Every structure is written in C-alpha cells, then in structure tokens.
Short mmCIF file of C-alpha atoms and ligand atoms in Angstrom, two decimals:
data_model
loop_
_atom_site.label_atom_id
_atom_site.label_comp_id
_atom_site.label_asym_id
_atom_site.label_seq_id
_atom_site.Cartn_x
_atom_site.Cartn_y
_atom_site.Cartn_z
CA MET A 1 0.06 -0.06 0.03
CA SER A 2 1.38 3.46 -0.95
CA VAL A 3 1.91 6.19 1.63
CA VAL A 4 -0.91 8.12 0.08
CA ASP A 5 -3.23 5.19 0.06
CA PHE A 6 -2.41 4.53 3.63
CA LEU A 7 -3.10 8.15 4.64
CA MET A 8 -6.34 8.20 2.63
CA ARG A 9 -7.65 5.10 4.29
CA ALA A 10 -6.48 5.70 7.76
CA LEU A 11 -7.43 9.25 8.14
CA ASN A 12 -10.56 9.42 5.96
CA ARG A 13 -12.96 9.68 8.99
CA VAL A 14 -10.93 11.77 11.38
CA PRO A 15 -12.27 15.29 12.05
CA PRO A 16 -10.59 18.16 10.07
CA ARG A 17 -9.11 19.88 13.03
CA VAL A 18 -7.35 16.60 14.19
CA LEU A 19 -6.16 16.21 10.58
CA GLN A 20 -4.65 19.59 10.40
CA ALA A 21 -2.66 18.80 13.49
CA ALA A 22 -1.79 15.39 11.97
CA GLU A 23 -0.65 17.06 8.76
CA LYS A 24 1.87 19.18 10.75
CA THR A 25 3.03 16.24 12.81
CA LEU A 26 3.52 14.16 9.64
CA LYS A 27 5.71 16.76 8.07
CA ALA A 28 7.77 16.58 11.21
CA VAL A 29 8.30 12.75 10.97
CA PRO A 30 11.88 12.21 9.93
CA GLY A 31 12.01 10.84 6.30
CA MET A 32 8.33 11.54 5.70
CA ASP A 33 9.01 14.37 3.26
CA ALA A 34 11.28 12.14 1.27
CA ARG A 35 8.70 9.41 1.16
CA MET A 36 6.01 11.80 0.10
CA GLU A 37 8.30 13.17 -2.65
CA ARG A 38 8.77 9.56 -3.93
CA GLU A 39 5.07 9.04 -3.85
CA TYR A 40 4.35 12.34 -5.76
CA ALA A 41 7.08 11.48 -8.34
CA HIS A 42 5.56 8.04 -8.86
CA MET A 43 1.97 9.33 -9.43
CA LEU A 44 3.15 12.17 -11.72
CA ARG A 45 5.30 9.65 -13.78
CA GLU A 46 2.11 7.69 -14.35
CA LEU A 47 0.20 10.77 -15.48
CA GLU A 48 3.08 12.14 -17.71
CA PRO A 49 2.35 10.26 -21.02
CA ALA A 50 -1.16 11.65 -20.92
CA LEU A 51 -0.08 15.14 -20.13
CA LYS A 52 2.83 15.29 -22.59
CA PRO A 53 1.76 13.32 -25.68
CA TYR A 54 4.20 15.19 -27.89
CA ALA A 55 7.34 14.39 -26.00
CA HIS A 56 9.94 13.09 -28.43
CA ALA A 57 7.44 13.22 -31.38
CA PHE A 58 8.18 16.96 -32.11
CA ALA A 59 11.20 19.08 -31.69
CA ALA A 60 11.27 20.83 -28.30
CA TYR A 61 12.79 24.27 -27.68
CA ALA A 62 14.36 25.16 -24.37
CA GLN A 63 16.11 28.04 -25.99
CA LEU A 64 15.64 30.20 -29.01
CA PRO A 65 16.60 28.43 -32.30
CA PRO A 66 19.87 29.95 -33.58
CA THR A 67 18.09 31.19 -36.66
CA GLY A 68 14.43 31.81 -37.37
CA MET A 69 12.44 28.74 -38.53
CA ASP A 70 10.61 28.71 -41.77
CA ARG A 71 6.98 30.03 -41.37
CA ALA A 72 5.63 27.28 -43.61
CA LEU A 73 7.27 24.58 -41.42
CA ILE A 74 5.90 26.12 -38.28
CA LEU A 75 2.36 26.26 -39.69
CA ASP A 76 2.78 22.71 -40.89
CA GLU A 77 3.77 21.54 -37.50
CA MET A 78 0.98 23.44 -35.81
CA GLU A 79 -1.54 21.92 -38.36
CA GLN A 80 -0.31 18.48 -37.33
CA LEU A 81 -0.76 19.25 -33.60
CA ASN A 82 -4.17 20.78 -34.24
CA ALA A 83 -5.40 17.87 -36.34
CA ARG A 84 -4.50 15.51 -33.42
CA GLU A 85 -6.56 17.48 -31.06
CA ARG A 86 -9.49 18.65 -33.15
CA ALA A 87 -11.73 15.58 -33.43
CA LYS A 88 -12.19 15.17 -29.72
CA TRP A 89 -13.89 18.61 -29.14
CA GLN A 90 -15.37 18.94 -32.63
CA ASP A 91 -17.10 15.55 -32.38
CA GLY A 92 -18.78 16.47 -29.07
CA PHE A 93 -16.75 14.27 -26.70
CA VAL A 94 -15.81 17.17 -24.35
CA SER A 95 -17.77 18.73 -21.47
CA GLY A 96 -17.78 22.49 -21.87
CA ALA A 97 -14.51 23.90 -23.25
CA VAL A 98 -15.63 24.67 -26.91
CA TYR A 99 -19.06 26.01 -26.70
CA HIS A 100 -19.81 26.72 -30.41
CA GLY A 101 -17.18 25.22 -32.60
CA ASP A 102 -18.97 25.35 -35.95
CA ALA A 103 -16.36 25.71 -38.74
CA ALA A 104 -18.06 28.82 -40.35
CA HIS A 105 -18.31 30.55 -37.07
CA ILE A 106 -14.72 29.89 -36.24
CA ASP A 107 -13.54 31.05 -39.64
CA PHE A 108 -15.55 34.26 -39.16
CA LEU A 109 -14.07 34.93 -35.79
CA ASN A 110 -10.60 34.24 -37.02
CA ARG A 111 -11.12 36.81 -39.82
CA VAL A 112 -12.32 39.43 -37.32
CA TYR A 113 -9.20 38.55 -35.15
CA ALA A 114 -6.85 38.96 -38.10
CA LEU A 115 -8.30 42.31 -38.92
CA ASN A 116 -7.86 43.59 -35.37
CA SER A 117 -4.78 41.75 -34.29
CA GLN A 118 -2.77 44.95 -33.66
CA SER A 119 -5.46 46.59 -31.52
CA ASN A 120 -4.97 47.45 -27.84
CA PRO A 121 -7.69 49.11 -25.92
CA LEU A 122 -4.98 50.69 -23.67
CA HIS A 123 -4.47 53.01 -26.56
CA ALA A 124 -7.99 54.20 -26.90
CA ASP A 125 -6.87 57.10 -29.02
CA VAL A 126 -5.18 54.82 -31.56
CA PHE A 127 -7.94 52.16 -31.59
CA PRO A 128 -11.24 53.80 -30.88
CA SER A 129 -13.02 51.01 -32.79
CA THR A 130 -12.15 48.68 -29.94
CA THR A 131 -13.53 50.99 -27.28
CA LYS A 132 -16.75 51.03 -29.34
CA TYR A 133 -16.80 47.33 -29.41
CA GLU A 134 -16.22 47.10 -25.64
CA ALA A 135 -18.82 49.64 -24.71
CA GLU A 136 -21.45 47.90 -26.79
CA ILE A 137 -20.55 44.30 -25.55
CA VAL A 138 -21.14 45.63 -21.94
CA ALA A 139 -24.40 47.43 -22.94
CA MET A 140 -25.75 44.44 -24.86
CA THR A 141 -24.96 42.16 -21.90
CA ALA A 142 -26.44 44.45 -19.36
CA HIS A 143 -29.58 44.59 -21.44
CA LEU A 144 -29.77 40.85 -21.69
CA LEU A 145 -29.33 40.56 -17.92
CA GLY A 146 -32.37 42.66 -16.90
CA ALA A 147 -31.00 46.16 -16.78
CA GLN A 148 -34.05 48.47 -16.91
CA ALA A 149 -34.07 51.99 -18.47
CA SER A 150 -34.19 53.48 -15.00
CA ASP A 151 -31.06 51.46 -13.82
CA GLU A 152 -27.50 52.39 -14.39
CA ILE A 153 -25.98 48.96 -15.21
CA VAL A 154 -22.39 49.53 -16.28
CA GLY A 155 -19.35 47.27 -16.53
CA THR A 156 -16.13 46.37 -18.26
CA VAL A 157 -14.83 43.64 -20.50
CA SER A 158 -12.33 41.27 -18.83
CA SER A 159 -10.26 38.29 -19.96
CA GLY A 160 -12.49 35.62 -18.57
CA GLY A 161 -14.84 34.47 -15.77
CA THR A 162 -12.14 34.24 -13.27
CA GLU A 163 -10.96 37.93 -13.89
CA SER A 164 -14.51 39.19 -13.74
CA ILE A 165 -14.91 37.58 -10.31
CA LEU A 166 -11.65 38.76 -9.04
CA LEU A 167 -12.45 42.32 -10.21
CA ALA A 168 -15.88 42.23 -8.49
CA MET A 169 -14.46 41.06 -5.28
CA LYS A 170 -11.70 43.63 -5.27
CA THR A 171 -14.27 46.27 -6.10
CA TYR A 172 -16.34 45.28 -3.05
CA ARG A 173 -13.26 45.30 -0.85
CA ASP A 174 -12.19 48.78 -1.87
CA ALA A 175 -15.80 50.15 -1.64
CA ALA A 176 -16.33 48.69 1.80
CA ARG A 177 -12.91 50.02 3.04
CA GLU A 178 -13.80 53.56 1.89
CA GLN A 179 -17.41 53.71 2.63
CA LYS A 180 -17.63 51.64 5.76
CA GLY A 181 -14.10 51.51 7.11
CA ILE A 182 -14.03 47.68 6.88
CA THR A 183 -10.54 46.48 7.18
CA ALA A 184 -11.06 42.74 7.63
CA PRO A 185 -13.50 42.08 4.81
CA GLU A 186 -15.47 38.86 4.48
CA ILE A 187 -17.34 37.31 1.58
CA ILE A 188 -20.09 34.78 1.96
CA ALA A 189 -20.17 32.17 -0.87
CA PRO A 190 -21.73 28.69 -1.18
CA VAL A 191 -19.31 25.85 -1.23
CA THR A 192 -20.36 25.36 -4.86
CA ALA A 193 -19.39 28.86 -5.92
CA HIS A 194 -16.48 28.81 -8.41
CA ALA A 195 -12.99 28.42 -7.09
CA ALA A 196 -12.27 32.00 -8.50
CA PHE A 197 -13.99 33.27 -5.27
CA ASP A 198 -11.38 31.51 -3.22
CA LYS A 199 -8.72 32.79 -5.49
CA ALA A 200 -10.03 36.29 -4.95
CA ALA A 201 -10.08 35.72 -1.14
CA GLN A 202 -6.35 34.58 -1.36
CA TYR A 203 -5.23 37.33 -3.66
CA PHE A 204 -7.07 40.20 -1.92
CA ASN A 205 -6.89 39.18 1.69
CA LEU A 206 -10.57 38.51 2.12
CA LYS A 207 -12.03 35.98 4.44
CA ARG A 208 -14.23 33.52 2.42
CA VAL A 209 -17.01 32.32 4.55
CA HIS A 210 -18.43 29.08 3.01
CA ILE A 211 -22.04 28.27 3.37
CA PRO A 212 -23.45 24.75 2.79
CA ILE A 213 -25.80 23.69 0.08
CA ARG A 214 -29.11 21.81 0.72
CA ASP A 215 -30.16 18.50 -0.74
CA ASP A 216 -31.17 20.07 -3.95
CA MET A 217 -27.59 21.50 -4.28
CA ARG A 218 -28.62 25.09 -3.94
CA ALA A 219 -27.15 27.39 -1.37
CA ASP A 220 -28.61 27.37 2.09
CA VAL A 221 -30.18 30.86 2.68
CA ASP A 222 -30.56 30.38 6.42
CA ALA A 223 -26.79 29.62 6.68
CA ALA A 224 -26.13 32.73 4.67
CA ARG A 225 -28.11 34.83 7.11
CA ARG A 226 -26.30 33.36 10.06
CA ALA A 227 -22.87 33.93 8.41
CA ILE A 228 -23.32 37.77 8.01
CA THR A 229 -21.08 39.85 10.23
CA ARG A 230 -20.23 43.56 10.51
CA ASN A 231 -17.28 42.68 8.12
CA THR A 232 -19.37 41.09 5.36
CA ILE A 233 -18.79 42.97 2.08
CA ALA A 234 -20.59 40.76 -0.28
CA ILE A 235 -22.74 37.66 -0.69
CA VAL A 236 -22.40 35.45 -3.84
CA GLY A 237 -24.68 33.17 -5.61
CA SER A 238 -24.34 31.43 -8.99
CA ALA A 239 -26.78 31.11 -11.93
CA PRO A 240 -25.97 28.27 -12.39
CA GLN A 241 -23.11 26.93 -10.26
CA PHE A 242 -20.41 24.97 -12.15
CA PRO A 243 -20.54 21.69 -10.30
CA HIS A 244 -24.12 20.69 -10.58
CA GLY A 245 -25.64 23.34 -12.92
CA VAL A 246 -28.37 24.49 -10.53
CA VAL A 247 -29.28 28.05 -9.97
CA ASP A 248 -28.84 29.29 -6.27
CA PRO A 249 -31.85 30.99 -4.61
CA ILE A 250 -30.58 34.34 -5.96
CA GLN A 251 -33.83 36.11 -5.01
CA GLU A 252 -33.66 35.36 -1.30
CA LEU A 253 -29.83 35.69 -1.08
CA SER A 254 -29.83 39.07 -2.80
CA GLU A 255 -32.72 40.32 -0.58
CA LEU A 256 -30.77 39.29 2.41
CA ALA A 257 -27.81 41.31 1.17
CA ARG A 258 -30.05 44.31 0.45
CA GLU A 259 -31.55 44.16 3.96
CA HIS A 260 -28.13 44.36 5.40
CA ASP A 261 -26.80 46.96 2.88
CA ILE A 262 -24.16 44.67 1.45
CA GLY A 263 -23.25 43.82 -2.06
CA PHE A 264 -24.57 40.74 -3.95
CA HIS A 265 -22.79 39.17 -6.92
CA THR A 266 -24.58 36.72 -9.23
CA ASP A 267 -21.98 34.65 -10.97
CA ALA A 268 -23.71 34.09 -14.30
CA CYS A 269 -20.40 33.15 -16.08
CA LEU A 270 -22.05 29.94 -17.23
CA GLY A 271 -25.69 31.16 -17.46
CA GLY A 272 -25.49 34.74 -18.59
CA PHE A 273 -25.99 33.86 -22.22
CA VAL A 274 -28.31 30.87 -21.70
CA LEU A 275 -30.80 31.61 -18.95
CA PRO A 276 -32.32 34.78 -20.44
CA PHE A 277 -33.07 32.63 -23.59
CA ALA A 278 -34.18 29.53 -21.54
CA GLU A 279 -36.68 31.82 -19.82
CA LYS A 280 -38.12 33.03 -23.18
CA LEU A 281 -38.39 29.37 -24.25
CA GLY A 282 -40.51 28.69 -21.13
CA TYR A 283 -38.05 26.64 -19.18
CA PRO A 284 -38.17 27.12 -15.38
CA VAL A 285 -35.68 29.84 -14.75
CA PRO A 286 -35.73 31.41 -11.21
CA PRO A 287 -35.01 35.23 -11.06
CA PHE A 288 -31.22 35.75 -11.11
CA ASP A 289 -30.37 39.03 -12.75
CA PHE A 290 -30.52 42.92 -12.29
CA ARG A 291 -34.33 42.69 -12.19
CA LEU A 292 -33.75 41.74 -8.60
CA PRO A 293 -33.00 45.09 -6.80
CA GLY A 294 -30.50 43.39 -4.42
CA VAL A 295 -28.22 42.26 -7.25
CA THR A 296 -25.39 44.82 -7.36
CA SER A 297 -22.91 42.97 -9.68
CA MET A 298 -22.78 40.14 -12.22
CA SER A 299 -20.26 38.15 -14.29
CA ALA A 300 -21.20 36.64 -17.66
CA ASP A 301 -18.76 35.05 -19.95
CA THR A 302 -18.89 35.93 -23.63
CA HIS A 303 -16.24 33.21 -24.19
CA LYS A 304 -18.55 30.46 -23.02
CA TYR A 305 -22.15 30.56 -24.22
CA GLY A 306 -21.61 34.03 -25.77
CA TYR A 307 -19.81 31.97 -28.32
CA ALA A 308 -16.88 34.32 -28.66
CA ALA A 309 -13.21 33.30 -28.97
CA LYS A 310 -11.53 32.38 -25.66
CA GLY A 311 -10.40 35.37 -23.60
CA THR A 312 -13.36 37.59 -22.73
CA SER A 313 -16.02 38.00 -20.10
CA VAL A 314 -18.17 40.85 -18.81
CA VAL A 315 -18.43 42.16 -15.21
CA LEU A 316 -21.32 44.42 -14.55
CA TYR A 317 -22.18 46.74 -11.64
CA ARG A 318 -25.23 48.53 -10.44
CA GLY A 319 -24.05 52.16 -10.73
CA ARG A 320 -20.96 53.97 -11.99
CA ALA A 321 -19.94 54.71 -8.32
CA LEU A 322 -19.28 50.95 -7.65
CA ARG A 323 -17.36 50.56 -10.96
CA HIS A 324 -15.05 53.32 -10.04
CA TYR A 325 -13.67 51.09 -7.30
CA GLN A 326 -12.59 48.58 -9.95
CA TYR A 327 -10.60 51.17 -11.92
CA TYR A 328 -6.85 51.83 -11.49
CA THR A 329 -5.36 55.21 -11.92
CA ALA A 330 -1.77 56.43 -11.53
CA THR A 331 -1.30 60.26 -11.36
CA ASP A 332 2.33 60.49 -10.13
CA TRP A 333 4.10 58.00 -12.45
CA SER A 334 7.06 59.33 -14.37
CA GLY A 335 5.56 57.47 -17.41
CA GLY A 336 2.72 59.97 -17.43
CA LEU A 337 -0.98 59.66 -16.45
CA TYR A 338 -1.90 56.03 -16.47
CA PHE A 339 -5.16 54.27 -15.97
CA SER A 340 -6.64 50.84 -16.78
CA PRO A 341 -10.11 49.45 -16.02
CA THR A 342 -9.12 45.88 -15.40
CA PHE A 343 -6.03 43.93 -14.10
CA ALA A 344 -4.13 43.91 -17.35
CA GLY A 345 -2.45 46.89 -18.90
CA SER A 346 -2.27 46.07 -22.55
CA ARG A 347 -5.09 44.01 -23.72
CA PRO A 348 -5.91 41.98 -26.87
CA GLY A 349 -8.45 44.32 -28.68
CA ALA A 350 -8.80 41.60 -31.29
CA LEU A 351 -10.56 39.40 -28.71
CA SER A 352 -13.05 42.14 -27.87
CA ALA A 353 -13.63 42.64 -31.66
CA ALA A 354 -14.34 38.99 -31.98
CA ALA A 355 -16.61 38.94 -28.93
CA TRP A 356 -18.63 41.84 -30.38
CA ALA A 357 -18.71 40.23 -33.83
CA ALA A 358 -19.99 36.98 -32.21
CA MET A 359 -22.78 38.76 -30.38
CA VAL A 360 -24.02 40.77 -33.33
CA SER A 361 -23.66 38.09 -35.81
CA ILE A 362 -25.63 35.52 -33.70
CA GLY A 363 -28.30 38.04 -32.47
CA GLU A 364 -31.32 37.32 -30.28
CA ALA A 365 -32.69 34.77 -32.72
CA GLY A 366 -29.45 32.88 -32.88
CA TYR A 367 -28.94 32.65 -29.16
CA LEU A 368 -32.48 31.58 -28.76
CA GLU A 369 -32.10 28.74 -31.24
CA ALA A 370 -28.69 27.76 -29.73
CA THR A 371 -30.30 27.55 -26.31
CA ARG A 372 -33.26 25.60 -27.59
CA GLN A 373 -30.97 22.91 -29.11
CA ILE A 374 -28.81 22.69 -26.09
CA LEU A 375 -31.82 22.35 -23.70
CA GLU A 376 -33.47 19.74 -25.95
CA THR A 377 -30.28 17.76 -26.00
CA ALA A 378 -30.07 18.09 -22.19
CA THR A 379 -33.51 16.61 -21.80
CA LYS A 380 -32.37 13.53 -23.85
CA ILE A 381 -29.23 13.15 -21.82
CA LYS A 382 -30.99 13.52 -18.46
CA LYS A 383 -33.48 10.86 -19.52
CA SER A 384 -30.75 8.48 -20.48
CA ILE A 385 -29.02 8.96 -17.18
CA ARG A 386 -32.25 8.45 -15.28
CA GLU A 387 -32.74 5.16 -17.08
CA ILE A 388 -29.58 3.70 -15.51
CA SER A 389 -30.63 2.57 -12.14
CA ALA A 390 -27.07 2.66 -10.68
CA LEU A 391 -26.84 6.41 -11.36
CA ARG A 392 -28.49 9.45 -9.82
CA ILE A 393 -28.69 13.04 -11.07
CA LEU A 394 -27.93 15.64 -8.44
CA GLY A 395 -30.46 18.46 -8.07
CA GLU A 396 -32.50 19.65 -10.91
CA PRO A 397 -30.13 21.00 -13.54
CA LEU A 398 -30.88 22.43 -16.92
CA TRP A 399 -27.93 21.81 -19.14
CA VAL A 400 -24.91 21.26 -16.86
CA ILE A 401 -25.64 17.82 -15.58
CA SER A 402 -24.06 16.10 -12.69
CA PHE A 403 -24.52 12.52 -11.62
CA THR A 404 -23.33 10.12 -8.94
CA SER A 405 -23.87 6.47 -7.84
CA ASP A 406 -24.88 5.09 -4.49
CA THR A 407 -23.63 1.65 -5.49
CA LEU A 408 -20.52 2.18 -7.82
CA ASN A 409 -17.28 4.09 -7.60
CA ILE A 410 -18.29 6.88 -9.76
CA TYR A 411 -14.67 7.69 -10.67
CA GLN A 412 -14.38 4.26 -12.24
CA VAL A 413 -17.37 5.17 -14.34
CA LEU A 414 -15.57 8.44 -15.31
CA GLU A 415 -12.47 6.37 -16.19
CA GLN A 416 -14.47 4.04 -18.46
CA MET A 417 -16.05 7.10 -20.13
CA THR A 418 -12.49 8.44 -20.77
CA LYS A 419 -11.58 5.10 -22.36
CA ARG A 420 -14.48 5.62 -24.63
CA GLY A 421 -13.15 8.92 -25.78
CA TRP A 422 -15.16 11.31 -23.42
CA SER A 423 -13.70 14.15 -21.58
CA LEU A 424 -16.04 14.73 -18.60
CA ASN A 425 -15.34 16.56 -15.29
CA GLY A 426 -14.77 14.64 -12.04
CA LEU A 427 -16.41 16.48 -9.03
CA HIS A 428 -15.98 15.88 -5.33
CA LYS A 429 -17.95 16.58 -2.24
CA PRO A 430 -20.00 14.58 -3.16
CA SER A 431 -18.09 12.46 -5.63
CA ALA A 432 -19.78 12.82 -9.00
CA ILE A 433 -19.25 13.44 -12.77
CA HIS A 434 -20.58 16.37 -14.77
CA ILE A 435 -21.13 17.17 -18.36
CA ALA A 436 -21.69 20.79 -19.47
CA LEU A 437 -23.52 20.49 -22.73
CA THR A 438 -22.65 22.81 -25.57
CA LEU A 439 -23.67 23.23 -29.25
CA ARG A 440 -21.11 20.45 -29.95
CA HIS A 441 -23.41 17.95 -28.27
CA THR A 442 -26.46 18.99 -30.28
CA SER A 443 -25.37 17.34 -33.57
CA PRO A 444 -27.48 14.21 -34.53
CA GLY A 445 -26.41 11.00 -32.73
CA ILE A 446 -24.21 12.52 -30.03
CA ALA A 447 -26.81 12.29 -27.13
CA GLU A 448 -27.41 8.59 -28.27
CA ARG A 449 -23.62 7.94 -28.25
CA PHE A 450 -23.30 9.34 -24.76
CA ALA A 451 -26.15 7.21 -23.51
CA ASN A 452 -24.74 4.05 -25.10
CA ASP A 453 -21.24 4.70 -23.76
CA LEU A 454 -22.58 5.52 -20.27
CA ARG A 455 -24.59 2.29 -20.12
CA ASP A 456 -21.54 0.32 -21.29
CA ALA A 457 -19.21 2.09 -18.83
CA VAL A 458 -21.66 1.37 -15.87
CA THR A 459 -22.06 -2.28 -17.01
CA TYR A 460 -18.24 -2.65 -17.13
CA VAL A 461 -17.72 -1.14 -13.72
CA GLN A 462 -20.43 -3.39 -12.22
CA ALA A 463 -18.66 -6.44 -13.75
CA HIS A 464 -15.15 -5.31 -12.93
CA PRO A 465 -15.24 -3.52 -9.50
CA GLN A 466 -11.56 -4.23 -8.88
CA ASP A 467 -10.40 -2.48 -12.09
CA LYS A 468 -9.38 0.83 -10.70
CA GLY A 469 -7.40 2.17 -13.70
CA ALA A 470 -5.01 4.98 -13.59
CA MET A 471 -7.07 8.11 -13.00
CA ALA A 472 -9.77 6.81 -10.70
CA PRO A 473 -7.36 6.62 -7.74
CA VAL A 474 -6.16 10.10 -8.46
CA TYR A 475 -9.76 11.50 -8.35
CA GLY A 476 -10.47 9.37 -5.37
CA LEU A 477 -7.41 10.75 -3.74
CA ALA A 478 -8.38 14.32 -4.47
CA ALA A 479 -11.95 13.64 -3.23
CA ASN A 480 -11.05 11.67 -0.11
CA LEU A 481 -7.75 12.66 1.11
CA PRO A 482 -8.40 14.89 4.11
CA LEU A 483 -4.87 16.30 4.11
CA ARG A 484 -5.48 19.18 1.91
CA GLY A 485 -1.91 20.33 2.12
CA VAL A 486 -0.83 17.13 0.56
CA VAL A 487 -3.38 17.41 -2.35
CA SER A 488 -2.24 20.98 -2.87
CA ASP A 489 1.39 20.02 -3.15
CA LEU A 490 0.48 17.42 -5.67
CA LEU A 491 -1.40 19.82 -7.78
CA LYS A 492 1.60 22.20 -7.69
CA ARG A 493 3.85 19.47 -8.99
CA TYR A 494 1.15 18.65 -11.54
CA MET A 495 1.52 22.35 -12.84
CA ASP A 496 5.33 22.00 -12.81
CA VAL A 497 4.96 19.04 -15.19
CA LEU A 498 2.85 21.21 -17.55
CA TYR A 499 5.67 23.79 -17.76
CA GLN A 500 8.40 21.17 -18.19
CA VAL A 501 10.03 21.20 -21.71
CA ASP A 502 10.30 17.58 -22.92
C1 PLP B 1 -19.93 29.35 -12.77
C2 PLP B 1 -18.60 29.71 -13.16
N1 PLP B 1 -17.93 30.86 -12.74
C3 PLP B 1 -16.71 31.15 -13.15
C4 PLP B 1 -15.98 30.44 -13.97
C5 PLP B 1 -14.61 30.76 -14.39
O1 PLP B 1 -14.53 31.11 -15.70
P1 PLP B 1 -13.07 31.14 -16.50
O2 PLP B 1 -12.68 29.70 -16.58
O3 PLP B 1 -13.45 31.72 -17.78
O4 PLP B 1 -12.14 31.93 -15.68
C6 PLP B 1 -16.60 29.25 -14.48
C7 PLP B 1 -15.87 28.37 -15.41
O5 PLP B 1 -16.32 27.29 -15.77
C8 PLP B 1 -17.87 28.85 -14.08
O6 PLP B 1 -18.51 27.74 -14.56
#
C-alpha cells in the first residue's frame, strides 16, 4: 500500500481539526518528506504520458533556435498538432471547453481577429473602434441581464470568468474600506461557488465564509443569514453553479444582502447567455439578474455561451460609483498619467472585436435557437442517465448535468467514459461526474452515443469493481484525502509538469 493510500484510508474519517494537527506532525516525521516526494514522483510519472503526448514526437525548444524557423514549417507543425486534437472537441466528446465550434463561425471569428490583431484598448486614441466594441458588449450584456431603463448598469470587458470575479471582489473590498471602514473584509459564498472566489479571497486578503448547500444542491439561505457579520462586504450566488448546474436561490440571497446593505454578486459566467433565452423558451428559470434590486454585480462569460473566442467576459455593476472602485489610476508616475479598467495593462483588442462580432452576428434569434438545441439535448441526456438505475442526477439541472452513484465508484465510471473517448469533469464533495452541454453535443447522434457509452461504462464497472485504472485513484485521492496540504502540493507538482520542456 502506498503512503498516500495509507493516509487516505487511515485518516478518512478523522475530524478536520485533528487532521490539520496530523498534517503538521506528519511533516515533522523524519524521512516523511522524502517518502511523500517519492510518492508524488511516482504518481506524476504515471500521468506524464497523458499530459505530454508530444514528448519526443516533435522538436522541443528550451532556448531560441539559432536562426528563425521557416514560417511554412511552423504552420505545418501546428496543423499536425491541431489535427490530433481537433476531433475530440469537434465531435462532441468534451464537457464545456468549446461552446460553439462550428467551422463557419470559427472562420468568421478568425477573420475578425486577423483584422484587429494589432489593436490594444489601452491606446483608446489609436484604436477607438475597440472601445466602441467594448462599450457595446457591456451594454448588450447588461440589457440581456435585466437592466431596466431606470437602472444604471455599467461594466467592463475582462479576460474571462475568473478575472470578472476577481475584479468584482476587489471592487467590493475597496468600496467597503472607503465607505464603511471595513479592514477585515469577508465574503459569503456557497461551497459550490466557483474556485475563483477562493482565489479572490487569497489574492485580496478576504475571508471567504463558506455556506453549505441543501439536498437540492442550492445554497442554504439560512446559513447565509447566520454568516453575516459587520465585516461582510458581499454575498455570492451562482446562476448556475459549475459543479451541478443548478441556480442558487438568488432572489432570497440578494434580498438578504439588500436588507443588510451589502453587495450581492450573481456569478452568471455559465448562465449569462443561456438563462435569458431559456426563460423566453418557457423553461423554469428562477430570477437571477438585475431585475432583482439586491443584485449589485454580475459576471457573464462571452467566451462560453456567448460563443466568442476564448479570452473575454463581462463584469457588470449597479451604478458607476461601484465601478469606479474597480478602476486603477496612477497620477504620479514618471511614465505619465496612467489608467486601466481591469487587471491587465495592454489587452488583446482583437478578442473584444471577436466577442462583439460573435454577439451581433448571432443576435437574439441565434442565441434563442442555440439555447433551444442545447436544452433539448439536455432533456435527452437527463432521460438516459435516469434510465440507468445505478446512477442518480444531483439536483434539478438544466444543461450542466451532474450525476453520482450510490452503489458504484463513480470515478471508475468516469475512467471508463474516458476510455470511450469522453472528456468529462470529475467532481467531489460529493463524488460525481458532470457534463456541460454545448452546441457540440447537439449534432445528430451525439446524445445517443453518450447514452450508449454511459450504459456500457456502468455495466463494465459493475462487472469489474476491482479495475481501478490510472485516473480513478487520483480522483479518489483528491476527493477523499483529508490532508488538503498534501493534495495542494500534488497539484503544484502537476502544474510544474505542464511547464516542463520535454
Ligand atoms: C460558474 C462559473 N464561474 C466562473 C468560472 C470561471 O471562468 P473562467 O474559466 O473563464 O475563468 C466558471 C468556469 O467554468 C464557471 O462555470
């Protein structure tokens, strides 16, 4: 039995406080660090072939080539790499990741990118076209998300969902410091809110207060009420949350925030460009946007279901005054007057141009149709999961669907799906799998292929419970190992492998 296995099994049921103490003690055991190092190295070696499929097959550069390579050769090599990777996402085997993926749409966005590749919104005087695109992206998104004529819903374009969330949390921190003198800020977020909120807490010195979810996987409003203190600067809810695709009780949570005069952020990174259309199509969509008076900020990702190229998102605020806390200005710098609305300085204006082009080329009717197709596919997929008695769907999701098993190791099912070509997400707490459906899954036959493969995968796991495979133990480890420091170390080493030149 490996050290990690041993730890996992022995310590699985011990309370967290005891474990934290144990973790410290373990580190103090002579030789333990070296044993853990060997264990990490062993696990990563097993993962390496999957992470580095091109090792030895293509030239690798750890320093600049002495003379420039021929452009045609570079393009040829990239085409080979691209060809190896394309089928998996194009043929609908991947959860999320590529949300549109239609060849004509991609070609169009690539043309837009090429036209604007030199643009940088930092130089608004040189590239006023990009500022026009960005202002309109923000306005169109605000309109979609319930901004009324009487509201002043404003925002900025960011590089992605994580940046939008980081920006909103920094904004609340700075607003609360100035307006209320809060120096030990706290944010209240359900355990299912995206990891970006934890990242914000780590980066900006906020205390993230986790609140639990209920059996329906939605945030517990009573727990949120109990968690509010004098230092609370914002409450967070998701529409929908990433793990199980369910929409938190945004109405109740945002009212709670309003009663206490604190901010409320709806994370609609996933749902911002789906839920408004789902509502129009008559699906049950609980209120989640600026139509609720307590919602003071939102994030919505153009680069997901907005069908833009990767690298843009929108963060919105109720009122310019709040947005001002996001902005950065430097008035004393020897480089002159400097200001930037988001974290980056220079930014890829071409991506904003592409996001704008995606939005106006698809239009209301296009988004409505895309949503209709995705939700109809989701209905088929949910039905096929419900037909497998060993599986259970968590909560009542619309199109990001998670499922678990009360009788099987769900990570073995995940592994069997991987063997059948699928790239799904492993979740934990509770252990589950999810698939975020995109337009890629709406092509004929894909929902049926998913259903057949899932049935086969479950049948295989039922017949071979001992066949753990390579990844299932890693997921199992991440899900169950209570020593979070050990898991965190492992993930850091994983990232080291990604940056290793073969
Ligand atoms: C609900 C939610 N919020 C935030 C994010 C973070 O978005 P990004 O990966 O673009 O930073 C995601 C990503 O999947 C998400 O699902």
